[in-house]
Tab-separated table of C-alpha atoms in Angstrom:
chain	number	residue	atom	x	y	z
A	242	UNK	CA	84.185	89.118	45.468
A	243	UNK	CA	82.749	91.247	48.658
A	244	UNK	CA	85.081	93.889	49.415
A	245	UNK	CA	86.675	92.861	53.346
A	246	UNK	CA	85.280	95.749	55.695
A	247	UNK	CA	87.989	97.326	57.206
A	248	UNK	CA	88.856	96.363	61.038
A	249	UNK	CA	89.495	99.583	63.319
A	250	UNK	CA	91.823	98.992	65.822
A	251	UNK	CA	90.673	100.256	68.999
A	252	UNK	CA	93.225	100.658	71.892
A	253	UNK	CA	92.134	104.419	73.592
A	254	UNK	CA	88.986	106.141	74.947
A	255	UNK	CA	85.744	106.072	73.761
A	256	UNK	CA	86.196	109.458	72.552
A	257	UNK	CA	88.659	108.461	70.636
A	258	UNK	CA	87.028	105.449	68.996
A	259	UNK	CA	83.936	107.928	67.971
A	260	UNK	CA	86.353	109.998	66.056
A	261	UNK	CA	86.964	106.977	64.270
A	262	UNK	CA	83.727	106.264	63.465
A	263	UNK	CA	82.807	109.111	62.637
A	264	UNK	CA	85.700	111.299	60.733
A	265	UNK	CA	83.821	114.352	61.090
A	266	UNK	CA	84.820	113.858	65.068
A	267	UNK	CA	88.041	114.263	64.445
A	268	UNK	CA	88.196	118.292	63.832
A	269	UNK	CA	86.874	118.786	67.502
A	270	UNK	CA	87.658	119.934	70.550
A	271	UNK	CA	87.733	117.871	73.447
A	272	UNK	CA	84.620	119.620	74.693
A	273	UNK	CA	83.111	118.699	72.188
A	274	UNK	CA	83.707	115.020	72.812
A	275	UNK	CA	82.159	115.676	76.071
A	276	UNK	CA	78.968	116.963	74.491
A	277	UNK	CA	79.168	113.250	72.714
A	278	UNK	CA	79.652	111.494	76.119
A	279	UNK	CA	76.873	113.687	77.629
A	280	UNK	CA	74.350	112.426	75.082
A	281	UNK	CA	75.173	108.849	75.240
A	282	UNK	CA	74.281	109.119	79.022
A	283	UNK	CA	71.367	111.183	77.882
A	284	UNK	CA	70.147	109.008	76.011
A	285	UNK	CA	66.538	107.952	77.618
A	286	UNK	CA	65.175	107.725	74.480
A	287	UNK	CA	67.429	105.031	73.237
A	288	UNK	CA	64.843	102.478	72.862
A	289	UNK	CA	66.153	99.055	72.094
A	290	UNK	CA	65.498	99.322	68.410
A	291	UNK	CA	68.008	102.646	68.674
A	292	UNK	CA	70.294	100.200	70.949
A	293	UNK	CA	70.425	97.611	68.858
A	294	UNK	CA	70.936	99.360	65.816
A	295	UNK	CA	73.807	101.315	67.472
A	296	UNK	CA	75.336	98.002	68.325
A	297	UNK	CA	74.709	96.667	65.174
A	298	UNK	CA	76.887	99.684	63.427
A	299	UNK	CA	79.484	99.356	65.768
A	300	UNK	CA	80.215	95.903	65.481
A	301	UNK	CA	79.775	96.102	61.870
A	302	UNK	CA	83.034	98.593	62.028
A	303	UNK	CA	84.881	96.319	63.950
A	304	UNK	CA	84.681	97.391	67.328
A	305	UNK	CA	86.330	94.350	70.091
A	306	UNK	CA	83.573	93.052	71.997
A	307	UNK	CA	85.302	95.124	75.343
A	308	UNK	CA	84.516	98.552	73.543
A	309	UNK	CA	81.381	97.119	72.805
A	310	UNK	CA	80.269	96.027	76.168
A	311	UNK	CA	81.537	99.798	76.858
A	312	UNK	CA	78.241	101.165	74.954
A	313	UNK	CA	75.946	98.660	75.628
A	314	UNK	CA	76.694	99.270	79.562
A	315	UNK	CA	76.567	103.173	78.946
A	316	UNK	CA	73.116	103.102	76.710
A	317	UNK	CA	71.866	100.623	79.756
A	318	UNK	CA	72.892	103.329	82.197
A	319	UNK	CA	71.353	106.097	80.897
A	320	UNK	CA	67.848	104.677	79.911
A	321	UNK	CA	67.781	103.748	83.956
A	322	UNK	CA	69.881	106.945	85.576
A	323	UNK	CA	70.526	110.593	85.458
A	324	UNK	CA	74.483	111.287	85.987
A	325	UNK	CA	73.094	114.100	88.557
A	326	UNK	CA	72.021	110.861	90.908
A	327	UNK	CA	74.998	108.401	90.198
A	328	UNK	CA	76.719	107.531	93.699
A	329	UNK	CA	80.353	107.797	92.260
A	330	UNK	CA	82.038	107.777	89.681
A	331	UNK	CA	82.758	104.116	89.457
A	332	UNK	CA	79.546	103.044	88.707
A	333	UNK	CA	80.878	104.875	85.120
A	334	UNK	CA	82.092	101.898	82.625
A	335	UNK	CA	86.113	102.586	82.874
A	336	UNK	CA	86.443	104.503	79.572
A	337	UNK	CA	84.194	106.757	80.316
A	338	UNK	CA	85.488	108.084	84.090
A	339	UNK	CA	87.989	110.736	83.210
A	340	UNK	CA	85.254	112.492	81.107
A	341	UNK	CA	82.571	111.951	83.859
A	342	UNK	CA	85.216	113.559	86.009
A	343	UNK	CA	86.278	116.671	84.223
A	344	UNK	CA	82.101	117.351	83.431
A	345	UNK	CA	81.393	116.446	87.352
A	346	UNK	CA	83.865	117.264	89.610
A	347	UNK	CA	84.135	114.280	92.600
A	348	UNK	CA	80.943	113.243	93.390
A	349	UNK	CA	79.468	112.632	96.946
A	350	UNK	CA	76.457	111.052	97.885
A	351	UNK	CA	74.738	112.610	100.838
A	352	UNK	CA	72.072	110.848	102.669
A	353	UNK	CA	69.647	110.985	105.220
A	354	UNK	CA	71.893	109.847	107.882
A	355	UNK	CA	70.751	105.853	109.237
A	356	UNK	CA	68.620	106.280	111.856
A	357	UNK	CA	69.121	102.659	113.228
A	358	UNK	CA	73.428	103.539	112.922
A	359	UNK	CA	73.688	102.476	116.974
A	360	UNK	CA	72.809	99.432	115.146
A	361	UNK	CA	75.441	99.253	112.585
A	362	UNK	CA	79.646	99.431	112.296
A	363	UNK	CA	81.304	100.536	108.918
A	364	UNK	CA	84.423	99.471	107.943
A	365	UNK	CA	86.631	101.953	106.599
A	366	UNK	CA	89.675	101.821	104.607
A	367	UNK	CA	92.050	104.545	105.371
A	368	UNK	CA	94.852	105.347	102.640
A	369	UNK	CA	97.268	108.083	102.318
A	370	UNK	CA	97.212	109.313	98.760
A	371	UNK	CA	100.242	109.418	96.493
A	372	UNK	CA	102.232	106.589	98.183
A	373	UNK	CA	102.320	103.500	96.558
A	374	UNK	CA	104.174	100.498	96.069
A	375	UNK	CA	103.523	99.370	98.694
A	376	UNK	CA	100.597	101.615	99.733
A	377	UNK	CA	100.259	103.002	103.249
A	378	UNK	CA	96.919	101.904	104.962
A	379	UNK	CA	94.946	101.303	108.070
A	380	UNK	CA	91.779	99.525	108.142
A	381	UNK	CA	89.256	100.652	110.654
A	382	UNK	CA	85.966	99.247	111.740
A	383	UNK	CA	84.131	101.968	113.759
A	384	UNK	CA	80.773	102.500	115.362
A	385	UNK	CA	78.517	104.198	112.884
A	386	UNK	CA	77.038	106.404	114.866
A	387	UNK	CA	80.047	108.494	115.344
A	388	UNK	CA	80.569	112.197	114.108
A	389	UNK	CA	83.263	113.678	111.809
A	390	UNK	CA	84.848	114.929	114.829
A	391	UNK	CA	85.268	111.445	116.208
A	392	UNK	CA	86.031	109.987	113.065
A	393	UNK	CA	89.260	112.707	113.074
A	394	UNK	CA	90.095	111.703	116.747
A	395	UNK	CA	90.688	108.118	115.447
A	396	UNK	CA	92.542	108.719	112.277
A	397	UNK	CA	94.714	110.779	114.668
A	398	UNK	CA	95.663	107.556	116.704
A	399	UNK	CA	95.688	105.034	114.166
A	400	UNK	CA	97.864	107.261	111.757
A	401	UNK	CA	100.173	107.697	115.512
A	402	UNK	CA	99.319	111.792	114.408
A	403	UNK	CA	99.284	114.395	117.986
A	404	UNK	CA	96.626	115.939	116.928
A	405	UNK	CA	98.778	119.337	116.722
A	406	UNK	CA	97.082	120.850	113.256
A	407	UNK	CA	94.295	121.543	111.338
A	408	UNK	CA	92.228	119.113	109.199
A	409	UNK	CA	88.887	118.665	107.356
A	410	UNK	CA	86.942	116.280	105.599
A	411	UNK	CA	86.196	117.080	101.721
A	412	UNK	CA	84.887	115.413	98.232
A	413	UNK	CA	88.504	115.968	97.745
A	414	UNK	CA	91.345	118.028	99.316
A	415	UNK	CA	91.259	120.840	96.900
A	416	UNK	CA	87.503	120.929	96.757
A	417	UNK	CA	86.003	123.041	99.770
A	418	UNK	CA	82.521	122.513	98.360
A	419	UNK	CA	81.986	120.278	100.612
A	420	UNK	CA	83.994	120.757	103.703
A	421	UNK	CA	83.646	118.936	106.829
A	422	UNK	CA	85.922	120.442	110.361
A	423	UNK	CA	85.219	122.179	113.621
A	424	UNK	CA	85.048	125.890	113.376
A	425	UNK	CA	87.375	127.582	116.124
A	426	UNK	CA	88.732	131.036	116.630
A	427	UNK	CA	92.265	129.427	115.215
A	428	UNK	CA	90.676	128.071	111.666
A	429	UNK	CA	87.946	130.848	111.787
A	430	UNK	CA	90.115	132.728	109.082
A	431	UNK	CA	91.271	129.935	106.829
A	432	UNK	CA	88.102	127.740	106.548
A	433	UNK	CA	84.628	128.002	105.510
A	434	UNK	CA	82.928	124.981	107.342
A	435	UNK	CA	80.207	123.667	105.807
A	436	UNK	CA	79.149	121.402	108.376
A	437	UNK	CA	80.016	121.096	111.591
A	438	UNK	CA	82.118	117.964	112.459
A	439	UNK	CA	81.082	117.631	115.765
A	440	UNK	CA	77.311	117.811	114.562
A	441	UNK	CA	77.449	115.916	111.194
A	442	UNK	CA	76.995	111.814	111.318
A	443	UNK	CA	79.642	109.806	109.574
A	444	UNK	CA	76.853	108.441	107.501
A	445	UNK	CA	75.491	111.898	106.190
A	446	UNK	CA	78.075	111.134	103.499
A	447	UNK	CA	79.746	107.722	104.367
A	448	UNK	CA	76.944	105.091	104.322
A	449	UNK	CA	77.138	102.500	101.071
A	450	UNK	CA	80.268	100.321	99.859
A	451	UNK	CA	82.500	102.800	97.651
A	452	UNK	CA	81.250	105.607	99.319
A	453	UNK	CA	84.512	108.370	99.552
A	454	UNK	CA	85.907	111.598	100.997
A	455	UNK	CA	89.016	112.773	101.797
A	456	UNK	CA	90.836	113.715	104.710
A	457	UNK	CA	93.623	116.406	105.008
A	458	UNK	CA	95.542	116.939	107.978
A	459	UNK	CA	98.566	119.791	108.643
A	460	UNK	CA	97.900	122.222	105.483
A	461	UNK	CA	102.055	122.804	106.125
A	462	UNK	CA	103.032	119.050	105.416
A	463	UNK	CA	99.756	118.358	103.380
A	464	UNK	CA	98.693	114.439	104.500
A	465	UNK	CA	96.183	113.382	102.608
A	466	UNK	CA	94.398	110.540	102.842
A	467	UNK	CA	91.406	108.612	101.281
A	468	UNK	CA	88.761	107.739	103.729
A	469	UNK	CA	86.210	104.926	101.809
A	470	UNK	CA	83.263	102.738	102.940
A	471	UNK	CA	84.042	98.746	102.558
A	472	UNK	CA	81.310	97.677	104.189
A	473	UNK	CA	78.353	98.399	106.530
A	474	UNK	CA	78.253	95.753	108.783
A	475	UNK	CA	75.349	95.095	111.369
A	476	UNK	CA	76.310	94.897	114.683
A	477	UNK	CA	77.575	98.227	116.471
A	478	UNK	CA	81.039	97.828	118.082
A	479	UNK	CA	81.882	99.334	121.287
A	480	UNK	CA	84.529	100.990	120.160
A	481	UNK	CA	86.982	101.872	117.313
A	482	UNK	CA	88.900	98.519	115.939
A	483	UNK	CA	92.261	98.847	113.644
A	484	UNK	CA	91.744	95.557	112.126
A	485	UNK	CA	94.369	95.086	109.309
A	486	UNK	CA	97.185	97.992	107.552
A	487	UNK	CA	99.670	97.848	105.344
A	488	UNK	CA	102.954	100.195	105.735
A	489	UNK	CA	104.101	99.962	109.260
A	490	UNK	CA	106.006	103.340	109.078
A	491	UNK	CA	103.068	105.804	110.335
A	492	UNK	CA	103.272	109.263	109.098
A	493	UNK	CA	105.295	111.583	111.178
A	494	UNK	CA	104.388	115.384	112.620
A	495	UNK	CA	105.703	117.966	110.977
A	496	UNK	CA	108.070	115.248	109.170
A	497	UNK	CA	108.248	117.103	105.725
A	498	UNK	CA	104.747	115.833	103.779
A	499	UNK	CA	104.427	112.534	101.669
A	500	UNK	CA	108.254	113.021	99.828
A	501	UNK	CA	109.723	112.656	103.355
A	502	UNK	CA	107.563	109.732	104.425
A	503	UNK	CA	108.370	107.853	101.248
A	504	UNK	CA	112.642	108.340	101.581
A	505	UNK	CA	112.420	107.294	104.893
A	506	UNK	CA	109.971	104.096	104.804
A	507	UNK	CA	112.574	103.155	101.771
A	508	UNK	CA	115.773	104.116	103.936
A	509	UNK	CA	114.203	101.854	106.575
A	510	UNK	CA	113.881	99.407	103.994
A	511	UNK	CA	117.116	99.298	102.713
A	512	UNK	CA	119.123	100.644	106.286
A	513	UNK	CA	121.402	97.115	106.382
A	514	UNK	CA	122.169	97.834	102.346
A	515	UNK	CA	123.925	101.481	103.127
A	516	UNK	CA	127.187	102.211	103.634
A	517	UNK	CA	128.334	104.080	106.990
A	518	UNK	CA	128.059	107.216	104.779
A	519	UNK	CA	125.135	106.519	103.595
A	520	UNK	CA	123.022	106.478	106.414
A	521	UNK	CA	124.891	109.676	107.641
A	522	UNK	CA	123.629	111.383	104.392
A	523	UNK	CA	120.249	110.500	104.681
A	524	UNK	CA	120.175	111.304	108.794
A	525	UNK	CA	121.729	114.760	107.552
A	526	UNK	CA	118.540	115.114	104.699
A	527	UNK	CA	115.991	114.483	107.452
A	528	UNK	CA	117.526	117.248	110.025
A	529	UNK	CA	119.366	114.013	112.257
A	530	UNK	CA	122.966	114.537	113.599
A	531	UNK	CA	123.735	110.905	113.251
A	532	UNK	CA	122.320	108.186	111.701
A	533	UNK	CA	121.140	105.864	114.878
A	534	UNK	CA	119.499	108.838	115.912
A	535	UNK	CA	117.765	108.904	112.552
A	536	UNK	CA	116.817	105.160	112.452
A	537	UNK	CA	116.200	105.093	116.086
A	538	UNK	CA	113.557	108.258	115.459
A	539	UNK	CA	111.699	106.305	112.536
A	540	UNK	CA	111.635	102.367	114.752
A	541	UNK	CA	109.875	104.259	117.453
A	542	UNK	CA	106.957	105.445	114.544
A	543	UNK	CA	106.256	101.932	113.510
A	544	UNK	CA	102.345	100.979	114.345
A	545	UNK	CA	102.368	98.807	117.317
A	546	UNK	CA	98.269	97.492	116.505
A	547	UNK	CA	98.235	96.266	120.188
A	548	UNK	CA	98.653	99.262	121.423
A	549	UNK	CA	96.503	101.693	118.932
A	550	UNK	CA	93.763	99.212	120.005
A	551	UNK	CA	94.469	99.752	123.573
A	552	UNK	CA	94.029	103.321	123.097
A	553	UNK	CA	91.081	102.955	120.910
A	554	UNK	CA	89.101	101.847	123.062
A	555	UNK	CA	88.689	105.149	125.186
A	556	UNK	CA	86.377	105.799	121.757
């Protein structure tokens, strides 16, 4: 009788399923598993005789038709792309992101900005990073033509901001590799602009569907917020147009960062579920004297859409 092959179960990262096809993986660093990844996408030679036989051994092993769509998508990928030209990384199959990431850094796309943009509008979904459930967003759909300085003015009104700090655009906040602001005497000492907002098209870098950066406002309170392409749409609007969000509590100047923002959309929330001393407590945590001066402050930061559009169309 045929001995039964032995089924691997595979629940974690490809990484982690190589060392388990291959024991000699095990005894390495994670580096080293990199070097791994790296070849798989460097594999233009992987004719598909070499594909097929590398399928052939994996299934063989027992590897769940997922994992194996996994290779198959990153062989495919790198007999038809470099890594250096991918877009983003989530045009990486799922498994393979966090590696692409740590190897990478974020990667940005810039292009030669449209020349035809009076012609065009992008949609853009704005989202403030680390808030979830629910998440806070606005969705804009803006001319395309504008400038990264323009593209800040709006933020500033759809986000109900005063435009009282400093700000940039980056790949992401931490990474001034990319950084995208307009130099002044005030921010001449703490940032090394890149490009000039005023002077830089919004689709230099935002142009395609996925396409990302990030946009920081205050460095005291630290908002952060995701700024991605959901679609270039022809047509060019005449002006900015906040067309959906989701989160009516807008974020607050100098409120306190992210932390604050999240206690008091949930005290908001929850305001008819508190006792007397309660809401006294949580007035007293955000710097209130009383709590209907507390809730009073927050109802009057709600997004009124009517008029943000109102104002947006000065834009």
């Amino acid at each position: 009788m045929a001995k039964k092959k032995k089924v691997i179960e595979n629940e974690g990262s490809i990484t982690e399923i190589l060392a388990e096809l291959i024991p000699e993986l095990g005894n390495l660093e994670i580096d080293d598993y990199d070097k791994v990844i790296d070849d798989i996408f460097d594999s233009s030679k992987a004719f598909d005789g070499e594909l097929i036989d590398a399928m052939d051994f994996l299934m063989s092993r027992g590897i769940t038709p997922d994992k194996y769509a996994v290779y198959y998508a990153a062989f495919q990928m790198a007999k038809t792309m470099d890594p250096e030209e991918l877009d983003s990384p989530e045009q990486i199959p799922s498994e393979l992101t966090e590696h692409y990431i740590r190897r990478q850094g974020a990667k940005v796309m810039a292009y030669t900005p449209l020349k035809d943009a009076a012609d065009y509008s992008l949609l853009l979904k704005i989202q403030m990073k680390d808030v979830t459930k629910p998440p806070m967003w606005r969705e804009l759909e803006v001319p395309a033509d504008m400038n990264y300085s323009q593209l800040h003015e709006v933020i500033q009104v759809v986000m109900g901001f005063e435009n009282y700090h400093m700000w940039q655009f980056n790949k992401t906040a931490d990474d001034d590799s990319l950084l995208i602001s307009d130099s002044n005497e005030e921010m001449a000492d703490e940032l090394e602009v890149t490009h000039e907002a005023s002077e830089t098209p919004l689709t230099m870098f935002l142009q395609n569907r996925k396409d990302k950066l990030e946009y920081t406002y205050d460095f005291g309170d630290d908002w952060i917020f995701t700024v991605e392409v959901k679609e270039l749409i022809k047509g060019r609007l005449q002006h900015p147009v906040c067309r959906k969000f989701k989160s009516e509590l807008n974020p607050i100047e100098d409120f306190g960062g992210i932390w604050s923002y999240i206690s008091a959309r949930e005290d908001l929330e929850t305001w008819e579920k508190l006792t007397k001393k309660q809401r006294r407590e949580h007035a007293a945590d955000h710097g209130f004297d009383s709590a209907d001066e507390y809730i009073d402050y927050l109802s009057f930061n709600l997004i009124d859409p009517e008029n943000v559009n109102e104002e947006l169309e000065e834009y």
